[in-house]
Every structure is written in structure tokens, then in C-alpha cells.
XYZ file of C-alpha atoms in Angstrom:
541
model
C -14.332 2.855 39.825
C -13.479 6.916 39.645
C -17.008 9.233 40.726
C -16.360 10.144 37.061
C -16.912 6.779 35.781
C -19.973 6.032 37.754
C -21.495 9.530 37.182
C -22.150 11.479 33.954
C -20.060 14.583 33.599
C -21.647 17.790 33.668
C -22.523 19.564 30.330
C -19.990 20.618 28.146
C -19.118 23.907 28.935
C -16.197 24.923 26.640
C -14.460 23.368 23.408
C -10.722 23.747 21.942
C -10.934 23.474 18.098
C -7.375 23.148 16.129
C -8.054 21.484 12.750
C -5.572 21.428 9.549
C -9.260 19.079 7.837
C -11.619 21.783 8.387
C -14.938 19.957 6.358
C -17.806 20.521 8.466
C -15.862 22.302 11.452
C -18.054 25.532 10.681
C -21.093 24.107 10.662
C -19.877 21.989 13.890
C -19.175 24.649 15.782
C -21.993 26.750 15.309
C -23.801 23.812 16.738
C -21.867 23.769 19.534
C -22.137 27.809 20.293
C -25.942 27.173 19.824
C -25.478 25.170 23.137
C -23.324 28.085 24.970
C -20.307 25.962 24.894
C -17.684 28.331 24.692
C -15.062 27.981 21.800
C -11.296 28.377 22.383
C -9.248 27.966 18.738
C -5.973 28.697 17.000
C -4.311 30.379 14.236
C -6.184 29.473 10.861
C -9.280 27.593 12.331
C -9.895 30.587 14.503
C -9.808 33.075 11.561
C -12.300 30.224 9.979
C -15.052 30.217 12.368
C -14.805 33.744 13.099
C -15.368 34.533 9.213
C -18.296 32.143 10.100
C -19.275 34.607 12.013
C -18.854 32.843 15.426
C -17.281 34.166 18.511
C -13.806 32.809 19.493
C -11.434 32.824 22.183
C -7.557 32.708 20.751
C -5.585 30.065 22.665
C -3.070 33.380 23.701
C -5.959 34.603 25.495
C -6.439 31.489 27.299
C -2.917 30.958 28.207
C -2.149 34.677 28.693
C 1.374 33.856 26.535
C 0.832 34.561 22.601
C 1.853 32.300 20.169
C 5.299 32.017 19.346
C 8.361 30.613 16.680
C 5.839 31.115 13.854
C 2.943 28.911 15.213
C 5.395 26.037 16.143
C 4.553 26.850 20.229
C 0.809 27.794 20.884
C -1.122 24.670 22.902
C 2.216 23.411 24.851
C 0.982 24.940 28.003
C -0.350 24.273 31.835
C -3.648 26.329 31.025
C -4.425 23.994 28.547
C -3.240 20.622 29.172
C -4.178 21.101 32.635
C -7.906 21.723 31.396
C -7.516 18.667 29.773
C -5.890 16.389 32.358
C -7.435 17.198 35.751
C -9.423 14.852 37.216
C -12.395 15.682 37.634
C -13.544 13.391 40.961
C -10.321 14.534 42.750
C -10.594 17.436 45.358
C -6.534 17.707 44.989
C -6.473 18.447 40.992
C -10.303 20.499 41.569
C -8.316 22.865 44.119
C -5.123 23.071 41.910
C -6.958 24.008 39.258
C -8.572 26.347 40.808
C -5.516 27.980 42.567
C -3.959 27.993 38.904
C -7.003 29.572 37.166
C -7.255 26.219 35.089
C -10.169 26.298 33.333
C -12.232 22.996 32.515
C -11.666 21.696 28.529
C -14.686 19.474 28.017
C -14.251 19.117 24.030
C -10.779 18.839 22.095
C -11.439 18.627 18.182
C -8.602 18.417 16.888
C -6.727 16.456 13.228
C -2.663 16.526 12.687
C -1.040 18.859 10.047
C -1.449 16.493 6.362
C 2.170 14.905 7.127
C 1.650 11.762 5.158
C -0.642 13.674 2.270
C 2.782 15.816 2.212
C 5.529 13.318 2.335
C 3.045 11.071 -0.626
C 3.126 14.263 -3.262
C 6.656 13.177 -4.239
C 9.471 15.842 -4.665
C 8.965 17.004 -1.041
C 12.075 18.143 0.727
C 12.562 16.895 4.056
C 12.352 20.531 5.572
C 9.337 20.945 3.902
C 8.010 16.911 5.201
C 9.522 18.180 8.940
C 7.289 21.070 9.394
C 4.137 18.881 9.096
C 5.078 16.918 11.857
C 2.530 18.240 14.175
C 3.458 18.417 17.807
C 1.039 20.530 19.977
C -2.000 18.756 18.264
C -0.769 14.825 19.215
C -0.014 16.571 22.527
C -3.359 17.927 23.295
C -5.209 14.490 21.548
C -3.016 11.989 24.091
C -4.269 14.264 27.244
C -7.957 14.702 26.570
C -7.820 11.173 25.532
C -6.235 10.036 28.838
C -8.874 11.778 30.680
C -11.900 9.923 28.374
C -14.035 10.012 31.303
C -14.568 13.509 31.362
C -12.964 14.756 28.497
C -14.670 13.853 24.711
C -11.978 14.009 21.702
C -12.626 14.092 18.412
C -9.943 13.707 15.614
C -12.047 12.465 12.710
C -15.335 15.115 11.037
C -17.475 11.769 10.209
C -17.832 11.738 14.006
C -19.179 15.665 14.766
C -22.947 14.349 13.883
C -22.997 11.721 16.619
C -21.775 14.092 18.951
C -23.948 16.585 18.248
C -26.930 14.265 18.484
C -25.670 13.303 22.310
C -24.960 16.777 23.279
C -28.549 17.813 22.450
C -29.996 15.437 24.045
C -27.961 15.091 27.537
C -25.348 17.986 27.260
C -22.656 15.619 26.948
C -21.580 12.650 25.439
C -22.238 8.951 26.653
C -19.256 7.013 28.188
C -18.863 4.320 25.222
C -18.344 7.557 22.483
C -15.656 9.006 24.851
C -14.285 5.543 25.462
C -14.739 4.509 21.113
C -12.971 8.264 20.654
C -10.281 7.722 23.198
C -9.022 4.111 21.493
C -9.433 6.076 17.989
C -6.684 8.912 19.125
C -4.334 6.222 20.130
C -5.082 4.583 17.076
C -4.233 7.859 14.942
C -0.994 8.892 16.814
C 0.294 5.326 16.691
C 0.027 5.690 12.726
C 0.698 9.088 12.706
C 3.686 8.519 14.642
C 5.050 5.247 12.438
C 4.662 7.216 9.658
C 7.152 10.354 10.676
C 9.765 6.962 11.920
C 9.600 5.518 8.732
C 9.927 8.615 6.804
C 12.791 9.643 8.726
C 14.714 6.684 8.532
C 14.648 6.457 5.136
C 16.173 9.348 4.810
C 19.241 7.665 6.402
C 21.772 5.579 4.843
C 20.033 2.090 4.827
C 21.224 0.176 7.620
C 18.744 -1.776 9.879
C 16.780 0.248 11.678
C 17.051 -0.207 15.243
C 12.919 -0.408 15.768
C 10.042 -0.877 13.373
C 6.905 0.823 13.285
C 4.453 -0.677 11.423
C 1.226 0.710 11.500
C -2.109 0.564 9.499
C -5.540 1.970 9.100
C -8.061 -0.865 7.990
C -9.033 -0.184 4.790
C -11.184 -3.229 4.119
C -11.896 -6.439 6.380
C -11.665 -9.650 3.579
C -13.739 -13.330 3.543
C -11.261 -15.102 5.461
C -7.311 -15.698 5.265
C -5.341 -17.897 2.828
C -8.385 -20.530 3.982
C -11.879 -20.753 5.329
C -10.664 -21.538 8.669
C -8.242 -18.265 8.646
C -10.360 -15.705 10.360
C -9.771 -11.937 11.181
C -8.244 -11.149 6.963
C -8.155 -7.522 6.463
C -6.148 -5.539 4.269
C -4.752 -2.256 5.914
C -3.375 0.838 4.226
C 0.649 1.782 4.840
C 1.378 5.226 6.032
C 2.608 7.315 3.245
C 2.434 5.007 0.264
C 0.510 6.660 -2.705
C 1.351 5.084 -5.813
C -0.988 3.174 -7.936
C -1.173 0.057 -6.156
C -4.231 -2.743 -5.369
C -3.697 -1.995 -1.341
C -4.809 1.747 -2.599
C -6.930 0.827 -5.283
C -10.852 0.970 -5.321
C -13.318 -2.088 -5.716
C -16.019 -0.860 -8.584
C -17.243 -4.592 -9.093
C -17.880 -7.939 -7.590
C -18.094 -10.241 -4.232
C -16.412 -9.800 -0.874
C -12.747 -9.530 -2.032
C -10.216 -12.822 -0.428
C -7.076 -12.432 1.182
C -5.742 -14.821 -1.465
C -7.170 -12.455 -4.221
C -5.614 -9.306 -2.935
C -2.207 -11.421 -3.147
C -3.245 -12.356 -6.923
C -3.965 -8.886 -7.795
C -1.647 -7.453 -5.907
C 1.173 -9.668 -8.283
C -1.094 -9.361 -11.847
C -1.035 -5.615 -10.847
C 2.887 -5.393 -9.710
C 4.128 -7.477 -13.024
C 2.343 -4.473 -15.512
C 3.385 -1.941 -13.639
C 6.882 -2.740 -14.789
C 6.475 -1.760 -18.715
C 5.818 1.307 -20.284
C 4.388 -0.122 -23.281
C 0.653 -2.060 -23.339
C 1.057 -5.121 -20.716
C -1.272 -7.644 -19.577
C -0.682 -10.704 -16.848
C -2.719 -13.480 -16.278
C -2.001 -14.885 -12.788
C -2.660 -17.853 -10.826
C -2.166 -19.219 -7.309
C 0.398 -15.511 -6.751
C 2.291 -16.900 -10.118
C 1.860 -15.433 -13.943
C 0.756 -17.823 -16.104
C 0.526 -15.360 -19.212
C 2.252 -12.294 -19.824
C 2.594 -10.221 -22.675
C 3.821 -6.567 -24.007
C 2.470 -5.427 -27.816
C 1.864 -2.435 -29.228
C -1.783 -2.219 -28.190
C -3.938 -3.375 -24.734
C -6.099 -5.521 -26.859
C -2.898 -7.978 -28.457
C -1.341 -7.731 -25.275
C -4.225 -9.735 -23.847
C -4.525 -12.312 -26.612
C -0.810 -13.336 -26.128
C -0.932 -13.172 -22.352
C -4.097 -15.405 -22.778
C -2.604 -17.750 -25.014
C 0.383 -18.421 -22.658
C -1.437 -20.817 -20.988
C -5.718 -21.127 -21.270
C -5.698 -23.662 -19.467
C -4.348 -22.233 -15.925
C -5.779 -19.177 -17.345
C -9.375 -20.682 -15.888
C -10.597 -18.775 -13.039
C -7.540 -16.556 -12.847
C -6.421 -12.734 -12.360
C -5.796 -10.706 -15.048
C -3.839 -7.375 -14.491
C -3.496 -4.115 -17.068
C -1.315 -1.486 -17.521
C -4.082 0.542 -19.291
C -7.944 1.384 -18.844
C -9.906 -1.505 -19.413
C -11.855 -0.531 -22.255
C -14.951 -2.213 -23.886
C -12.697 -4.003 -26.553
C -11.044 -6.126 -24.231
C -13.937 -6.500 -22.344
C -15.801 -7.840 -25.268
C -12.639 -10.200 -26.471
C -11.838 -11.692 -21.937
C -16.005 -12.479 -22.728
C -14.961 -13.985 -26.563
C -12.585 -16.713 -25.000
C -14.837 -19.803 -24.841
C -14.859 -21.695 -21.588
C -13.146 -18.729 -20.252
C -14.046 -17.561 -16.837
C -12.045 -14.787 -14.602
C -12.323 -14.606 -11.027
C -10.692 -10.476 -10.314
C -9.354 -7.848 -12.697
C -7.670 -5.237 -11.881
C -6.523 -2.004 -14.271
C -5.649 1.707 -14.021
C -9.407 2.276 -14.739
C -12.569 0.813 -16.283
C -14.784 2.362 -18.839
C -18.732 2.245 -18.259
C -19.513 0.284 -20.888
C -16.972 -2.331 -20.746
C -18.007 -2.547 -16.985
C -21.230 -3.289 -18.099
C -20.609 -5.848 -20.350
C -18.220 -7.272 -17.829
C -20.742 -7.934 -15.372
C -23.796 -8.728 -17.506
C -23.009 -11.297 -20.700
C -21.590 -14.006 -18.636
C -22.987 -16.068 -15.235
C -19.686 -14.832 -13.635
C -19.932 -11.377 -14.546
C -21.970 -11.086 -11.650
C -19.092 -12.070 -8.801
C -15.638 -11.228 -10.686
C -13.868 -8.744 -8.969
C -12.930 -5.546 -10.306
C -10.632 -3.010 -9.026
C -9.671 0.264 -10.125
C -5.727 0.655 -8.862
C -5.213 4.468 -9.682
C -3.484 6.289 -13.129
C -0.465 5.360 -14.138
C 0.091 8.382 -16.418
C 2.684 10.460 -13.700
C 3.988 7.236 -12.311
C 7.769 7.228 -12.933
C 9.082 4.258 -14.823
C 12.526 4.538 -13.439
C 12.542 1.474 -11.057
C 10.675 -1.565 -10.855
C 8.150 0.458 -13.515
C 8.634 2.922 -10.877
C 10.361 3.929 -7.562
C 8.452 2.757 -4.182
C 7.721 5.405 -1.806
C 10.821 6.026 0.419
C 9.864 4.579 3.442
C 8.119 1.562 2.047
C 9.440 -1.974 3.390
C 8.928 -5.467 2.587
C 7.790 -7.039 5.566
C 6.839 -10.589 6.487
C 5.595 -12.159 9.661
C 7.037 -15.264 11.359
C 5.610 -16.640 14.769
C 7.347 -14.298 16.890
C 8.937 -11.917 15.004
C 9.036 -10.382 11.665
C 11.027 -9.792 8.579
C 12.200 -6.598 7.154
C 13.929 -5.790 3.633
C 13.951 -3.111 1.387
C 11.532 -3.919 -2.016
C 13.153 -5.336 -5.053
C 13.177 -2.563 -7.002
C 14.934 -3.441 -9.806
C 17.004 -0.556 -12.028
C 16.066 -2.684 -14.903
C 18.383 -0.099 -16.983
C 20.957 -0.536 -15.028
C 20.821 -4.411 -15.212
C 20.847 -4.460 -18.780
C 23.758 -1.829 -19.552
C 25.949 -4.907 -17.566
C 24.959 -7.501 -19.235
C 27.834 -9.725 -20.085
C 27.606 -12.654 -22.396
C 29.631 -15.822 -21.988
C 28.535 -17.427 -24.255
C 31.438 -17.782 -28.003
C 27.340 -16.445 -29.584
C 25.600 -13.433 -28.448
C 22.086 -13.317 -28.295
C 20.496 -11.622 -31.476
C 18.473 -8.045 -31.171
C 15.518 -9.860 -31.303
C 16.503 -12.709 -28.536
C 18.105 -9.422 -26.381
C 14.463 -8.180 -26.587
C 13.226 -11.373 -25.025
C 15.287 -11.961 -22.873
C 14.536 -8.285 -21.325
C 11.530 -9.337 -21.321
C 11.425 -12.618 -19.596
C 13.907 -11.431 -17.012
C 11.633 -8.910 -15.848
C 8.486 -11.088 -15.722
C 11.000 -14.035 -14.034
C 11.471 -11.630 -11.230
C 7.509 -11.732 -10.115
C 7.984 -15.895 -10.005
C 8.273 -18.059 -7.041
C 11.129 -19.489 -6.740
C 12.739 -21.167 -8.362
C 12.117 -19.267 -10.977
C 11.879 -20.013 -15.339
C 10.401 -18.389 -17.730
C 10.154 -19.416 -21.156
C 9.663 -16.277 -23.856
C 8.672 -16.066 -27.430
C 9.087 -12.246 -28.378
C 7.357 -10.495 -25.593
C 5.132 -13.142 -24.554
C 5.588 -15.948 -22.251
C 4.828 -19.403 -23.086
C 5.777 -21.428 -20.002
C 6.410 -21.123 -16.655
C 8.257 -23.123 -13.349
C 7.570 -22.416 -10.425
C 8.798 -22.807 -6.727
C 10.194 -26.593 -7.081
C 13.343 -27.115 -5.131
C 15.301 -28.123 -7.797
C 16.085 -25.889 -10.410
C 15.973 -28.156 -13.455
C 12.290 -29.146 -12.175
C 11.262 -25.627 -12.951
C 13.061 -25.977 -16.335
C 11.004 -29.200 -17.317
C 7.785 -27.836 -15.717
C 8.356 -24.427 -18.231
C 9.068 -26.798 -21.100
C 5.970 -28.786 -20.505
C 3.574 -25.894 -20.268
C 5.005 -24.609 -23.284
C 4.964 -27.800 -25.365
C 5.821 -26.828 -28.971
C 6.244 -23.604 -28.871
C 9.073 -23.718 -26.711
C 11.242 -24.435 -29.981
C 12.901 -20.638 -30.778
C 12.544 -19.298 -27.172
C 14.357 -17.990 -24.708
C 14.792 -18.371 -21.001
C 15.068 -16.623 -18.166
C 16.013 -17.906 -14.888
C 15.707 -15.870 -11.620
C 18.991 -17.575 -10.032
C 22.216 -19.203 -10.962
C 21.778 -23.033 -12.515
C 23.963 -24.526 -9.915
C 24.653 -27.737 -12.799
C 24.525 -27.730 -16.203
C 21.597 -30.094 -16.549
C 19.295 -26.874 -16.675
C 20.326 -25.357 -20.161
C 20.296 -28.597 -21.364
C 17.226 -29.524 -21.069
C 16.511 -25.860 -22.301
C 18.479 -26.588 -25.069
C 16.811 -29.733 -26.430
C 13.630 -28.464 -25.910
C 14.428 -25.602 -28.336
C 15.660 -22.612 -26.014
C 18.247 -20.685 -28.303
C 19.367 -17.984 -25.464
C 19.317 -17.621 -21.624
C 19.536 -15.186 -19.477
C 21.121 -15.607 -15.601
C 22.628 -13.763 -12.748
C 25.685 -16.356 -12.601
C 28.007 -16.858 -9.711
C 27.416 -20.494 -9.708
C 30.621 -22.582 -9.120
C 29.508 -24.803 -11.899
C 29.443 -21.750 -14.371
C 32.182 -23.213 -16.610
C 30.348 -26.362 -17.133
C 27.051 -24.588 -18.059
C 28.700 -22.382 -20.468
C 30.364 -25.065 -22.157
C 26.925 -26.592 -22.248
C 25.560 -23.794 -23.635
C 28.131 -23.360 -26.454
C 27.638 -27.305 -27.520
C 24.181 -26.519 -28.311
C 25.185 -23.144 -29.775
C 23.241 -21.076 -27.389
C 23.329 -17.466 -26.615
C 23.854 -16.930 -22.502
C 24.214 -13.344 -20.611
C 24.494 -12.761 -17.128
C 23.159 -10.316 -15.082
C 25.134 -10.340 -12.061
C 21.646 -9.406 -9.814
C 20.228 -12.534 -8.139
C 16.056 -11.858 -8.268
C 14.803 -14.424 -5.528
C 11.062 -14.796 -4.538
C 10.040 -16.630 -1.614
């Protein structure tokens, strides 16, 4: 063990402030010149705490070389990361610094320029998202950081109060805070740094990536995993992503949020998102069980409900819109209805209330507030992913990376082709928009049965296609007569539409590509229905 380790370092003597989040630095540092520690700063923190009214040293002064290239080369210099670095216990680095005129840094405060609060405001160029790539600042974090013995870093304001209150009392700070500090820098350049790699390779042409940073601040730790026995379940927030989402959302109501409700959510959430109009999914086990579109929140619900009450039970509804107190008051009307999570744009007051008071559950369902939908472009998948977001899935050893199924639902539907001798009608067309869209959030493989813009059954993830058919048909009993169907895949035989057709399905909708495509067209015209194919293959695993 180092002197430095088994000693205390002497009182801090002298402090380099650089901060882009100045809350609190004022009031910091006039804490910190109440103690005589000397403050060294740069450009606009310096003009800060001097209209504070505090006296400051400019880092030119320090360095004797003035800042240059319009503030892009100020800190990268022997004068100050050798007043960071040096070790303190070592006569060698003590009489270098000292033949160098290095002067002892004891305190670095210090946050990055805002680059992932710039590259998440949309319609950023990437000259503008390449000048808030901070450089000196990371530089000067990593080097007080590697000397945590004698050297204390901050990078985060909710810590100046705990300093303060060890400085006061011992002139310095314990070794656990500079040891906690040190781990958070590496911690914040890590992200910091995965963030910029992402951003800039998605500014490429698409090809694998030759690395892949993935890095994420914990944003909340969960019950356990998929099961009791799954500890460690957290959810952590993405560099950079800043659309309405659940990962981004807020909790307003309810119990300790599961990992397997973030992945309901998360899907009930995803599946509104796609439609401008009024939408509202019921979801169960990360698959919709109800869906619907109308012309207001409140019949959206009713429909999505009636899908299927049944799997309905203890389920996740998602919105499109606030949650207001009508469709509070008609989720408490269903009888024998209970919902484990919700999750909207917003929730009023008053339909919160009632929410969480009129029924035993209220007390525990989860509630979460995802963000406004109002500027979020509907061009995409309901609307374009942030650049550099990836799909990315874990397998022992290794992991998966795609880009996200973002589907140019326009796009799909101007090539539509029908192969069928009938084309669908306006009003199948509609429905079959419809349950193509909602087909694409299924496991797979994937059916959806649609009346209008509501679904009425669903299959789910059975390895044979024509299982999913009969499952769909099952949950829809009678109502499947005068629907339509959506499957996320090509029906590799012809025994899918047909049981479609007997049950009552009238149109279909398909990517195709199936070497049996003949024979299920044929099938489909002997039963007189409608078929289009999409050409765009929407697998779930």
C-alpha cells in the first residue's frame, strides 16, 4: 500500500472547476473559497463565479499558454494534468513537479459538454453533434480519477453537499468518496464515450459495426428477473434515446415495477405508438390480446377490451392518449376486471385517483407516464427510432445486434400486390392495415384475426403456422365469421387460409415468397378470398 493510501492527504489547497451543468456550482464554490482553496476555472464557468463575485484564476494563467482554436485547446496541458497525476508519496514525481513549477490540483469538478441532450433534440447536424464531444473535460476526469488517492473528482452537483460536509470537517475528503467518485468518472466516460460510437456509426452506411458499445446508466433496479429466482433486474437508460418510450417514462403509481412488466409495457406501449388515431392494447405474457383504433380513447378501449376479457385478466393496457377520468371510470366498469400496469402519454389527477382508490387493486397497479406524443413523428414504426438505437439481445457469451423494425408502414402498403382473381374491399384494405401492423408486435408465428380496427383473436409463437391460425380462430369463436387475417410470415402450405377460410376469414394479408404460394392462392380463390402480399417478412422472436 502507497503512503497515500495509508495516510490522509493534506487539505485541499486548490480546485479546477469546468462545468457545461452549472446548478449549484456558485454556491459550491463559494464554499470552497470560504476554506482558502484556491479556484482555477475556464471560459464560461469562470465568467460565472466571477459574476458571483468570487476570485478566479483562468486556466491560461495557470498554464502560462492562453486558450486557443476557439476553446477547443485550454486543459490539454503538463501544468495541469501533471497537478492531477503526480503522485503524491513519490520523491521522483514531488521533485519533478517541483522542477516544472507543477502545482498540486486537489479538486477537479468537472461535467462533459450536453452531447447526448444535443444529439436527442432531433434535427441536429452532425457538425453541430461533433462539437459537443468534449475532449479536455474526459481528459482531466480520467487523470484526477487515476490519482483517487489524492485527488477528489466530482462530475455529478448531487455530490458537492457531501463534499462540502467532509471538507469542513477534515479539510479533505475520506478515501471511500474519492474511491465511490473515481468508479463514477469511469462510469460516465464509458457512457459518455458509447454514446459519441454509436452516434457516429450511425451516421455511416449500415454495415456491422466492427465493435459495440453498449452502455447504460441505471435508471431503476426491478423485483427480480423473468422469475423470483432471477436476481440483479434493473432497467438502464440508452445513451441518446429520447422518444416517448416506457425505458424513459416515469412511474406516478403502484408496486416495485417487474422485469416481466417493463417487457409488457414496453410492447402495450410500442403497439400504440404506431397509430395516429385513438389506440389502445391490452397485452399479456409480451403478446396483445386486444387492440383497437376508433375515433375516440374511450371506444378504443371497449373494443380492445372486448378482444379477449378473458386473457384481458390481470393484463397491461397501453394508450396512445392521456388517460383521462372516462376511461378510468369505464377499465373500473368492467366486472371481474382487474389490471396489473398501465401505461399512457399522461394521466389526469382525477382519473389517477379513481384508479387507485375504487378497486382492491388500485392500490398496486402500475402506472407509468411514457412522455407526449404530440411532436413525435409518425413516419416510421409510429415514428423513427433515434439514429443510433439498436436491437440488442444477449446470448451466453455473446450478443446480438440488428437494426429495429421500423416499419415504413406507407411504404408497405403503396406495394401491396394482390393475387388473389378478388381484391380485398376498402373496408377489408382498412383491416387488413390494421391487423398487419398489430401482427408485427406478435411472437412468432404470428396471426391476427381483425374485425374493422379491432382484433378478435390472436396466435402466438407455436411452431407451426396453422397452429397459430386455429389458436386465432378459437379465441375469436364467432366473430371470426367476416374477418380478416394477418399473418407475420409466408404460410409455407395451404392448410393455413383454409382453415381461415372456413372459419369465416374473407381476406388475408402476407409477405409471400413461400414456394407453396401457388397452392395457397388457389386455395384462397376456391373460397373466394381476397389475399395481398406485402413482400416485408415481420418476424418476432
Amino acid at each position: 500500500m502507497s503512503a497515500s493510501a495509508s495516510s490522509a492527504p493534506a487539505a485541499i489547497q486548490r480546485a479546477l472547476i469546468s462545468v457545461s451543468d452549472k446548478t449549484g456550482i456558485a454556491e459550491f464554490a463559494k464554499s470552497l473559497a470560504g476554506m482558502n482553496v484556491e479556484l482555477i476555472s475556464t471560459g464560461g464557468t469562470s465568467k460565472a463565479l466571477r459574476d458571483a463575485g468570487l476570485k478566479v484564476k483562468d486556466i491560461s494563467e495557470l498554464t502560462g499558454f492562453p486558450e486557443i482554436m476557439d476553446g477547443r485547446v485550454k486543459t490539454l496541458h503538463p501544468k495541469v494534468h501533471g497537478g492531477l497525476l503526480y503522485r503524491r508519496d513519490l520523491p521522483a514525481h514531488l521533485a519533478q513537479a517541483k522542477e516544472h513549477g507543477i502545482l498540486p490540483i486537489d479538486l477537479v469538478v468537472v461535467n462533459l459538454y450536453p452531447f447526448e441532450q444535443t444529439i436527442a433534440k432531433g434535427g441536429v447536424t452532425p457538425e453541430e453533434a461533433i462539437e459537443q464531444i468534449d475532449i479536455g473535460g474526459p481528459s482531466m476526469i480520467r487523470s484526477a480519477a487515476k490519482n483517487w488517492e489524492s485527488v477528489t473528482v466530482i462530475t455529478d452537483p448531487s455530490d458537492y453537499t457531501a463534499v462540502l460536509r467532509e471538507l469542513r470537517a477534515m479539510g479533505n475528503t475520506t478515501r471511500p468518496t474519492r474511491l465511490r467518485l473515481a468508479s463514477k468518472v469511469f462510469a460516465l466516460t464509458s457512457r459518455y464515450d458509447g454514446a459519441i460510437c454509436a452516434y457516429l456509426e450511425s451516421l455511416g452506411e449500415g454495415d456491422a459495426p466492427q465493435t459495440v458499445s453498449v452502455s447504460g446508466a441505471l435508471k431503476q433496479a426491478l423485483r427480480y428477473g423473468e422469475n423470483p429466482h432471477q436476481k440483479g433486474a434493473a432497467i438502464y437508460a440508452l445513451p441518446g434515446f429520447n422518444e416517448p418510450s416506457v425505458a424513459g417514462g416515469k412511474q406516478v403509481w403502484g408496486k416495485e415495477v417487474g422485469f416481466n412488466n417493463v417487457l409488457d409495457l414496453n410492447t402495450a406501449f410500442e403497439i400504440v405508438k404506431e397509430f395516429s388515431t385513438p389506440a389502445v392494447s391490452v397485452v399479456k405474457h409480451n403478446n396483445p390480446c386486444g387492440v383497437a383504433t376508433s375515433d375516440t380513447l374511450i371506444n378504443a378501449y371497449l373494443e380492445a377490451y372486448a378482444g379477449d376479457p378473458l386473457s384481458a385478466f390481470g393484463g397491461v393496457l397501453g394508450m396512445n392518449r392521456p388517460l383521462t377520468l372516462d376511461i378510468a371510470e369505464a377499465i373500473l366498469g368492467a366486472s371481474g376486471f382487474k389490471v396489473d400496469a398501465i401505461v399512457a402519454p399522461s394521466i389526469t389527477p382525477d382519473a389517477l385517483q379513481a384508479l387507485t382508490t375504487k378497486k382492491k387493486w388500485g392500490a398496486n397497479v402500475i402506472v407509468i407516464e411514457a412522455g407526449s406524443l404530440e411532436k413525435f413523428k409518425r413516419s416510421n414504426n409510429g415514428g423513427a427510432h433515434s439514429a443510433q438505437y439498436r436491437d440488442i439481445r444477449t446470448i451466453p457469451g455473446g450478443i446480438l445486434v440488428q437494426s429495429p423494425d421500423v416499419s415504413l408502414w406507407e411504404e408497405e402498403f403503396a406495394n401491396l400486390k394482390t393475387v388473389t382473381k378478388r381484391a380485398p374491399t376498402a373496408a377489408e384494405l382498412d383491416a387488413l392495415k390494421f391487423s398487419w401492423i398489430v401482427c408485427k408486435h406478435v411472437k412468432s408465428n404470428a396471426i391476427v384475426l381483425a374485425k374493422g380496427c379491432s382484433v378478435v383473436g390472436v396466435g402466438a409463437g407455436q411452431m407451426s403456422r396453422v397452429d397459430s391460425v386455429e389458436i386465432a380462430i378459437k379465441k375469436a369463436g364467432d366473430r371470426a365469421k367476416d374477418t380478416v387475417l394477418a399473418s407475420d410470415a409466408f404460410f409455407p402450405f395451404p392448410d393455413g387460409p383454409e382453415a381461415a377460410a372456413r372459419a369465416g376469414v374473407t381476406a388475408i394479408i402476407q409477405p409471400g415468397g413461400s414456394v407453396k404460394d401457388k397452392e395457397v392462392i388457389e386455395t384462397c380463390d376456391r373460397f373466394n378470398v381476397a389475399m395481398v402480399m406485402t413482400g416485408v417478412r415481420h418476424f418476432r422472436h
